[in-house]
Tab-separated table of C-alpha atoms and ligand atoms in Angstrom:
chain	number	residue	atom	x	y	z
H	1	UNK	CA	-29.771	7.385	-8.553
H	2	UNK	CA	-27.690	5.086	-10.677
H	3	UNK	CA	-24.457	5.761	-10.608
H	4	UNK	CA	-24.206	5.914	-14.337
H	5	UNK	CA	-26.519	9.158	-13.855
H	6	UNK	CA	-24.789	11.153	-11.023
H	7	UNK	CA	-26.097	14.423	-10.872
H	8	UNK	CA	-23.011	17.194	-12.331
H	9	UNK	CA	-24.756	20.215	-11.014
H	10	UNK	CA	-22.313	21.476	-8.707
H	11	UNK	CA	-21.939	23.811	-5.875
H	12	UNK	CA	-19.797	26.905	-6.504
H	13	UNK	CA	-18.579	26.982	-2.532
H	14	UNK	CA	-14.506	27.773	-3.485
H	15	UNK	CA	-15.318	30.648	-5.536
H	16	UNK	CA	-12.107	32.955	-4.784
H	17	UNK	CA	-10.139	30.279	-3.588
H	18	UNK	CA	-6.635	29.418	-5.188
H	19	UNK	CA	-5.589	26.102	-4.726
H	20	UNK	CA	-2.460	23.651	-5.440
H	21	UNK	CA	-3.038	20.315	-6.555
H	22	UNK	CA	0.253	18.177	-6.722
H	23	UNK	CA	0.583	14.927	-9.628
H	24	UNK	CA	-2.364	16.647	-11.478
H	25	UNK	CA	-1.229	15.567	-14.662
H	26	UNK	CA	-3.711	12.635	-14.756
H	27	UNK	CA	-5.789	10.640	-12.974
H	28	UNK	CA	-6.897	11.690	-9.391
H	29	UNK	CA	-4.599	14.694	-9.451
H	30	UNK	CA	-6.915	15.784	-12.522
H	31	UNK	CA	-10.343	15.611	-11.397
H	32	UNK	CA	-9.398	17.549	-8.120
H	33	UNK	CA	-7.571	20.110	-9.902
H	34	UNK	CA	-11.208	19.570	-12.152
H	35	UNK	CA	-13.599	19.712	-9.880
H	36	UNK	CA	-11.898	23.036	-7.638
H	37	UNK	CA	-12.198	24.922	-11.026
H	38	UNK	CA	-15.789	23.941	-11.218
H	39	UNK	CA	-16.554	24.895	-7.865
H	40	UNK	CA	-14.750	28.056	-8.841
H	41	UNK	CA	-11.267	28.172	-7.900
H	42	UNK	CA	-8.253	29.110	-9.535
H	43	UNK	CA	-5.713	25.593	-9.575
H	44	UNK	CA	-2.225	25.692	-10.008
H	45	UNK	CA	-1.715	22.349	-11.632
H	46	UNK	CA	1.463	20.342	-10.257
H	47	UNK	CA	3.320	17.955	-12.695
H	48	UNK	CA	6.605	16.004	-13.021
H	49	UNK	CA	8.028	14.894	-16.383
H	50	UNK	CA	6.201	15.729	-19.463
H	51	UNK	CA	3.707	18.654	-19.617
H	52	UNK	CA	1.066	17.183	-22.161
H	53	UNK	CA	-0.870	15.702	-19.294
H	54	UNK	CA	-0.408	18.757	-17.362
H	55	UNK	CA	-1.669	20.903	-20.279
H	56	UNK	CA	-4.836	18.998	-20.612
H	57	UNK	CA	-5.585	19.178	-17.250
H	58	UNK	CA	-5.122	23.112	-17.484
H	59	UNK	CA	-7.849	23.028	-20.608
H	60	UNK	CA	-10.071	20.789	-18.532
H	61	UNK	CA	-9.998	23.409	-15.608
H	62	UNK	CA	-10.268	26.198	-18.239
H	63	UNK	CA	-13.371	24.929	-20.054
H	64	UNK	CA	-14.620	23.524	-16.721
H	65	UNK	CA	-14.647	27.237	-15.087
H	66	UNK	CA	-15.738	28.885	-17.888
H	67	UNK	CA	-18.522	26.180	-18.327
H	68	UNK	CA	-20.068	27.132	-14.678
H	69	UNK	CA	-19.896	30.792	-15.232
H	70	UNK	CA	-16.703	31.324	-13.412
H	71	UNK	CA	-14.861	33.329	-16.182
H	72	UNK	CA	-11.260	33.391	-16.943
H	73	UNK	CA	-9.526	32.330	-13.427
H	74	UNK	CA	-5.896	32.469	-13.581
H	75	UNK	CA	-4.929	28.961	-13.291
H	76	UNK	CA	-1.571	28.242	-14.075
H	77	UNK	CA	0.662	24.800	-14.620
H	78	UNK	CA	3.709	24.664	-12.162
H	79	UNK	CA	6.879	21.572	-13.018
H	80	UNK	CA	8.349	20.371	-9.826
H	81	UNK	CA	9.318	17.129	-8.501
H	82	UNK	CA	7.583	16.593	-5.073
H	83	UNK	CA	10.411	14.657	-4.045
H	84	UNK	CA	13.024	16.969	-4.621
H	85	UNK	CA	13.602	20.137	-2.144
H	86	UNK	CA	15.057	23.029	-4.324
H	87	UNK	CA	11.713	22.374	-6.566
H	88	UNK	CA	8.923	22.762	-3.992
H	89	UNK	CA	10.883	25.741	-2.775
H	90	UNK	CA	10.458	26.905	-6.368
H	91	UNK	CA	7.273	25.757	-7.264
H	92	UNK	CA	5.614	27.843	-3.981
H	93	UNK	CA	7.564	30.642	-4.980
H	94	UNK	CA	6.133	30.782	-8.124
H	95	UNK	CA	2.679	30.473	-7.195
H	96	UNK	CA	2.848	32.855	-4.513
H	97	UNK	CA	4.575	35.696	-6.710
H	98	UNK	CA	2.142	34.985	-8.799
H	99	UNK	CA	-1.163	34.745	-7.101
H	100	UNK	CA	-0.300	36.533	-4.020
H	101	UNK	CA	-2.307	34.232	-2.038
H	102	UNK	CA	-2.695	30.340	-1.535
H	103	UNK	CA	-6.161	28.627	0.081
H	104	UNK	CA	-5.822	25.241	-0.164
H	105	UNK	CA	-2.975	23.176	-0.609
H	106	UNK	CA	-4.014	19.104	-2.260
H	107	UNK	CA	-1.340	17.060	-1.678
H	108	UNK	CA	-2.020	14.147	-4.197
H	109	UNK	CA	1.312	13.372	-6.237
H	110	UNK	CA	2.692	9.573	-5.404
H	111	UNK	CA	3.772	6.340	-6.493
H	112	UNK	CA	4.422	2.855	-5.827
H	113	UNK	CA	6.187	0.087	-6.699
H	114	UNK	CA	5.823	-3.748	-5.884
H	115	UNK	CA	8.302	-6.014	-4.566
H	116	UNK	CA	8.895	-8.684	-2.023
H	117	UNK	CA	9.815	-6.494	0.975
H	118	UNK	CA	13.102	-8.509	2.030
H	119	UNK	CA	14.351	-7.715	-1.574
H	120	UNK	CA	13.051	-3.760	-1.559
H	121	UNK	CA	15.768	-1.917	-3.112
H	122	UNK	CA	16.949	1.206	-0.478
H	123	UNK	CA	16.747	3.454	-3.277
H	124	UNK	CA	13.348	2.938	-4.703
H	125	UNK	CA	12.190	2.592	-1.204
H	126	UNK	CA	13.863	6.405	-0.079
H	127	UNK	CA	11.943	7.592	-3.286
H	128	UNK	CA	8.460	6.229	-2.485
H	129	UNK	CA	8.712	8.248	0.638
H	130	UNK	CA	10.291	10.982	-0.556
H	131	UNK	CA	7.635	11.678	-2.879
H	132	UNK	CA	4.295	10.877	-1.064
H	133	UNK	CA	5.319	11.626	2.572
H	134	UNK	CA	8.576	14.013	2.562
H	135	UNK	CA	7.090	15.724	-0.423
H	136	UNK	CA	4.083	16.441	1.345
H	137	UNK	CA	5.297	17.333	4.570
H	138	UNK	CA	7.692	19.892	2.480
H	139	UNK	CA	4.747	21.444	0.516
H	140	UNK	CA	2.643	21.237	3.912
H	141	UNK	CA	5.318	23.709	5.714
H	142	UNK	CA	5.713	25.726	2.792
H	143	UNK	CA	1.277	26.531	2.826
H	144	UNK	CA	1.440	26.827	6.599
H	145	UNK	CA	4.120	29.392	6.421
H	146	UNK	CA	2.127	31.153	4.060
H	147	UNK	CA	-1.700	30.892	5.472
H	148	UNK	CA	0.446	31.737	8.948
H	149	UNK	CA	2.241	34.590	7.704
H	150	UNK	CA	-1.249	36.002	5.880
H	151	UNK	CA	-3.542	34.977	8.636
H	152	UNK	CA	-7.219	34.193	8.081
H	153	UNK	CA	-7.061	30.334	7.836
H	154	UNK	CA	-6.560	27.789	5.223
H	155	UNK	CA	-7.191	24.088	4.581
H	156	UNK	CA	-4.622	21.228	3.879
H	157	UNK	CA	-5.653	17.881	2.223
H	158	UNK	CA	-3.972	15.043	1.706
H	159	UNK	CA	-4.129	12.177	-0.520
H	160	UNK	CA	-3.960	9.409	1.570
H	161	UNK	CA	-5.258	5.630	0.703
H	162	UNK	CA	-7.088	2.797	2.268
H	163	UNK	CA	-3.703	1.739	2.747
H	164	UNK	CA	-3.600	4.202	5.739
H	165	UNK	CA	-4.580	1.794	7.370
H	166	UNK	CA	-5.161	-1.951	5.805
H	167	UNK	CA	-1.323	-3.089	5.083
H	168	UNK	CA	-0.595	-3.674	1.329
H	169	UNK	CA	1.908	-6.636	1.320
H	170	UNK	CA	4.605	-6.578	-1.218
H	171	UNK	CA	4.137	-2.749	-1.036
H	172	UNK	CA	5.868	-1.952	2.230
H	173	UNK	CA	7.387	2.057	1.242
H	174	UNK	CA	4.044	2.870	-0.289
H	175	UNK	CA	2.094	1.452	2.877
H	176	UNK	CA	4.454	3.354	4.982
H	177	UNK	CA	3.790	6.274	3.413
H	178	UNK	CA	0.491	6.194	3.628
H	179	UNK	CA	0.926	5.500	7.343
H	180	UNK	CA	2.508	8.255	7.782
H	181	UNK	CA	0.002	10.124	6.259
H	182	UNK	CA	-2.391	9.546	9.226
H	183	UNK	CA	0.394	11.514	11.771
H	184	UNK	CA	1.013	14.335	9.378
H	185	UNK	CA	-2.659	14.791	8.930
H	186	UNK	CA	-3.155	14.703	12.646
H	187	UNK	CA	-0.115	16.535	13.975
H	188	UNK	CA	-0.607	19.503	11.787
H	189	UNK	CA	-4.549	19.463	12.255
H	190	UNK	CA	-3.943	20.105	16.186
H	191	UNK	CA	-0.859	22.315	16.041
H	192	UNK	CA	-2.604	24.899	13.521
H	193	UNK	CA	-6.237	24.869	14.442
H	194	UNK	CA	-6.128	27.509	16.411
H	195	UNK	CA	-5.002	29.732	13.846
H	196	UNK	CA	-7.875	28.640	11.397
H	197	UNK	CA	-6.154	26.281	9.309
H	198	UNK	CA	-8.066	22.949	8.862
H	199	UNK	CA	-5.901	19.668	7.487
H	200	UNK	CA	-7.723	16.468	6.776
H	201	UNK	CA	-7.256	13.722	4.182
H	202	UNK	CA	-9.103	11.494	1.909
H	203	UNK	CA	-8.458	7.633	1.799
H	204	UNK	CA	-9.540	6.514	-1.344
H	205	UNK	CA	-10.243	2.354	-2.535
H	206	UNK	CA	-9.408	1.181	-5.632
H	207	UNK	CA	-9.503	3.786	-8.102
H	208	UNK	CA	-9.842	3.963	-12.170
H	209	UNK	CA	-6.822	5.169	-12.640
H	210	UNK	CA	-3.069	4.922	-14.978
H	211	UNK	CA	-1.571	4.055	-11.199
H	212	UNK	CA	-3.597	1.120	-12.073
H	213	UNK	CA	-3.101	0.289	-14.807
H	214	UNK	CA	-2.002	-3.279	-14.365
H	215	UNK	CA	-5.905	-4.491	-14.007
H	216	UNK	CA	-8.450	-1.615	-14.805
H	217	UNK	CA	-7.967	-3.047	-18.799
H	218	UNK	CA	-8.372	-6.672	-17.718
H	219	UNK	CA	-12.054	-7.810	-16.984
H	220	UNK	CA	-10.857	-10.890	-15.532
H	221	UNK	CA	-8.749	-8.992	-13.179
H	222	UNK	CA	-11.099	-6.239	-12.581
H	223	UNK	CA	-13.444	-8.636	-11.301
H	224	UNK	CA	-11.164	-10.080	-8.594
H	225	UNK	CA	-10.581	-6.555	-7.409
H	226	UNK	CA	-14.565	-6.003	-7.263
H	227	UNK	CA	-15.282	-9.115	-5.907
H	228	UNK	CA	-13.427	-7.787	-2.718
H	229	UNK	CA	-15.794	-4.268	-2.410
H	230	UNK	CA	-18.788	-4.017	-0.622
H	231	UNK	CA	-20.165	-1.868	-3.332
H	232	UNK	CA	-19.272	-3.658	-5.766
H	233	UNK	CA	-17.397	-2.064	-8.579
H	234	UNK	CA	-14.542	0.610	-8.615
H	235	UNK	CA	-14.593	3.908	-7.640
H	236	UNK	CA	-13.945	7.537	-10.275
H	237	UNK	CA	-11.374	9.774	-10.357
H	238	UNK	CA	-14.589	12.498	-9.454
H	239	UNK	CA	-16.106	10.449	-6.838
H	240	UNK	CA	-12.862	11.272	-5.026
H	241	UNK	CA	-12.416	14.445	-6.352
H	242	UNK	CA	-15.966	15.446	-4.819
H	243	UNK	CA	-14.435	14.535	-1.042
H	244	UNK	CA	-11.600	16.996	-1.855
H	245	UNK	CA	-13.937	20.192	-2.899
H	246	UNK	CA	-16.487	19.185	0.254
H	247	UNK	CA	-12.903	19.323	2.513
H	248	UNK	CA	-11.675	22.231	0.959
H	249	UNK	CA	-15.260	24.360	1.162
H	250	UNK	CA	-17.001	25.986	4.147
H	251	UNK	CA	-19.589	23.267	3.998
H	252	UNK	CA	-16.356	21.327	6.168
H	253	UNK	CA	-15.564	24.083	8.080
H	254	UNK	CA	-15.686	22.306	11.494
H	255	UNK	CA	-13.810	19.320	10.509
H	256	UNK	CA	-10.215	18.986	10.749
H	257	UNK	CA	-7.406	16.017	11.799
H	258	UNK	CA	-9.733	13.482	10.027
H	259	UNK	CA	-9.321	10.878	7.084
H	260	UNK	CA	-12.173	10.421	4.762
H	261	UNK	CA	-12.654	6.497	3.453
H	262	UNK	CA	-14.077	6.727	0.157
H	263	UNK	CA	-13.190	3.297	-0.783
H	264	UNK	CA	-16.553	1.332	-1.561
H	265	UNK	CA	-16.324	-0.531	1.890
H	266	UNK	CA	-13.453	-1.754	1.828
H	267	UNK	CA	-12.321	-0.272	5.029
H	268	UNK	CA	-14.959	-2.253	6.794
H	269	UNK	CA	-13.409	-6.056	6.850
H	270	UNK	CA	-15.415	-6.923	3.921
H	271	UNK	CA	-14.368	-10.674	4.900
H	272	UNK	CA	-16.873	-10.465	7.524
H	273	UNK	CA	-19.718	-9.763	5.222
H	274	UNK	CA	-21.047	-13.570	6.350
H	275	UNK	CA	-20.625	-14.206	9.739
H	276	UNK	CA	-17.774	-16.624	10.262
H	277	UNK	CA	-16.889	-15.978	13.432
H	278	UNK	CA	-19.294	-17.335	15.782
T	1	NAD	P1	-1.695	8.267	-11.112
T	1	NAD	O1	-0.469	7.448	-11.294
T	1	NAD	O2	-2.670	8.359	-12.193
T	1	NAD	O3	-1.313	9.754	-10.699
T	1	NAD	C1	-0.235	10.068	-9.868
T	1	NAD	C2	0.203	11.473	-10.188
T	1	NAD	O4	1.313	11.809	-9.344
T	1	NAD	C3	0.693	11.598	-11.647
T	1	NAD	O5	0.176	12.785	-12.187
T	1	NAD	C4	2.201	11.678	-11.496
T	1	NAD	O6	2.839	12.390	-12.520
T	1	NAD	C5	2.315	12.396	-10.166
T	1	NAD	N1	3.628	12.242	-9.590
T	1	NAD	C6	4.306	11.094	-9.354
T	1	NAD	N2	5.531	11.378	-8.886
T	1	NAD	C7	5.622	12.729	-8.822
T	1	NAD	C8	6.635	13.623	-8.424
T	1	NAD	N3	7.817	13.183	-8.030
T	1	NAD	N4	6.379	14.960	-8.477
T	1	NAD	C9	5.185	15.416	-8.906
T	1	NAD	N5	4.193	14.615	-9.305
T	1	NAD	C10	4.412	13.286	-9.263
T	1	NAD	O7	-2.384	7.694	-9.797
T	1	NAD	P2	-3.646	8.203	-8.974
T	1	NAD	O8	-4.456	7.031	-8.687
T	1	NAD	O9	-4.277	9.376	-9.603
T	1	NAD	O10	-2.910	8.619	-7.631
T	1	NAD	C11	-3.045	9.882	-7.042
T	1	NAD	C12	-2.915	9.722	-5.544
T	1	NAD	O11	-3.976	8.895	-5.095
T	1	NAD	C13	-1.625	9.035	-5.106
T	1	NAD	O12	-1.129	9.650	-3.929
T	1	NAD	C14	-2.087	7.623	-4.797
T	1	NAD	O13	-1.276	6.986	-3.849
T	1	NAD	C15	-3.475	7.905	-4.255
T	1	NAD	N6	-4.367	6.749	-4.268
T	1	NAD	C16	-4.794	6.195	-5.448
T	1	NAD	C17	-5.644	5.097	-5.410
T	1	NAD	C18	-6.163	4.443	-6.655
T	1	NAD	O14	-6.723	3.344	-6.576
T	1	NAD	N7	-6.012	5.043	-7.826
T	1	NAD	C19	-6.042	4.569	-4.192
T	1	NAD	C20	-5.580	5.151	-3.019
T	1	NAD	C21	-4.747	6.245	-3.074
């Protein structure tokens, strides 16, 4: 199939699941938050800042439920910083005084920032790690507690990145924390799966999305990043967003402690496509 005409008849396999989907405000964030509601969940949609992008997200997830004959859900927008404490404290308090219940927890929301890593400014790099490692190892405890406390299981996902495991020079606290997502995925997936509670992650490649910005916009530049994937063009927002509802439904029910590449290739030493080394 082209991939111009993927097929959008989906599933419904998260019907009466209620999920939280961190930095949903736009890009990746938004098509999980998306494609849970299709597959008929009720999202709490995570942002940080302004709520406009938040907002439209909630409408998407509105129209998108309603669209696939999953009513009304109760989704619901939640502010927090995922780097700060106090606010993922509040943010699961909300949700749970609200919904009663939590399923799945997405932990998406990050950042990064470039710079030579000799000059990396302390303070930009405690925030990059604050918000996409400490921010979801504090959400993480805050879903275990609860899916412990409740029994009957749950399912952690993280957003991790190809950066997991290629290094990204000139990145160093976003590689990091991307590193780190492999041990928090792992760690938690063999500490909790006896009590039903799966935790995986997906790694995506380069993405259309704002985080980049800096070349989506630019054919020239586009190009050099497509030149480098085995595929051969950039990945959507809802190809990754897809990985997420397949973790979070039944149809992964025996997987858990495992990161997903959906990256176009890239995680397979593309250099290497022609033999050079013998
Ligand atoms: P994006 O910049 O479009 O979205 C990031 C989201 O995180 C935004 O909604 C932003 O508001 C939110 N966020 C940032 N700081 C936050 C905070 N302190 N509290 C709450 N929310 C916060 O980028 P994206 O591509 O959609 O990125 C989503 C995730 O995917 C990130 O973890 C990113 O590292 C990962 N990722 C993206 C790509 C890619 O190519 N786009 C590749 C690999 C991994």
């Amino acid at each position: 199939m082209p991939q111009t005409e993927r097929s959008t008849s989906f599933p419904s396999r998260l019907v009466g699941q209620y999920a939280l989907v961190t930095g949903a405000s736009q890009g990746i964030g938004r098509a999980v938050a998306v494609r849970l509601a299709q597959e008929g969940a009720t999202v709490a949609v995570n942002y940080f800042g302004s709520a406009e992008g938040a907002e439209e997200t909630l409408a998407l997830a509105l129209a998108a439920s309603s669209d696939r004959g999953h009513g009304k859900p109760d989704h619901v927008m939640v502010k927090a910083d995922v780097g700060n404490e106090q606010d993922i404290a509040a943010m699961f308090e909300t949700i749970l005084a609200r919904w009663k219940r939590l399923d799945c927890l997405v932990n998406n929301a990050g950042f990064q920032r470039e710079s030579p890593s000799e000059a990396l400014d302390i303070e930009t790099y405690r925030r990059i790690i604050d918000v996409n490692l400490n921010g979801a190892v504090l959400c993480a405890q805050k879903a275990l507690a609860h899916f412990v406390a409740r029994g009957g299981g749950g399912s952690i996902i993280n957003c991790s990145s190809i950066h997991q495991i290629v290094p990204k020079p000139g990145y160093l606290a976003y590689s990091i924390s991307k590193s780190g997502m492999a041990g928090l995925t792992r760690t938690l997936a063999l500490e909790f799966a006896g009590r039903g509670i799966r935790v995986n992650a997906v790694g995506p490649g380069a993405i259309d999305t704002p985080i980049n910005a800096a070349w989506t916009g630019d054919p020239e530049k586009r190009g050099v990043v497509t030149s480098h994937i085995p595929l051969g063009r950039v990945g959507t927002p809802e190809e990754i967003a897809a990985v997420f509802a397949f973790l979070a439904s039944e149809d992964a029910s025996y997987i858990t402690g495992q990161t997903i590449y959906a990256c176009g290739g890239v995680t397979l030493f593309p250099e290497f496509r022609e033999n050079w080394a013998s």
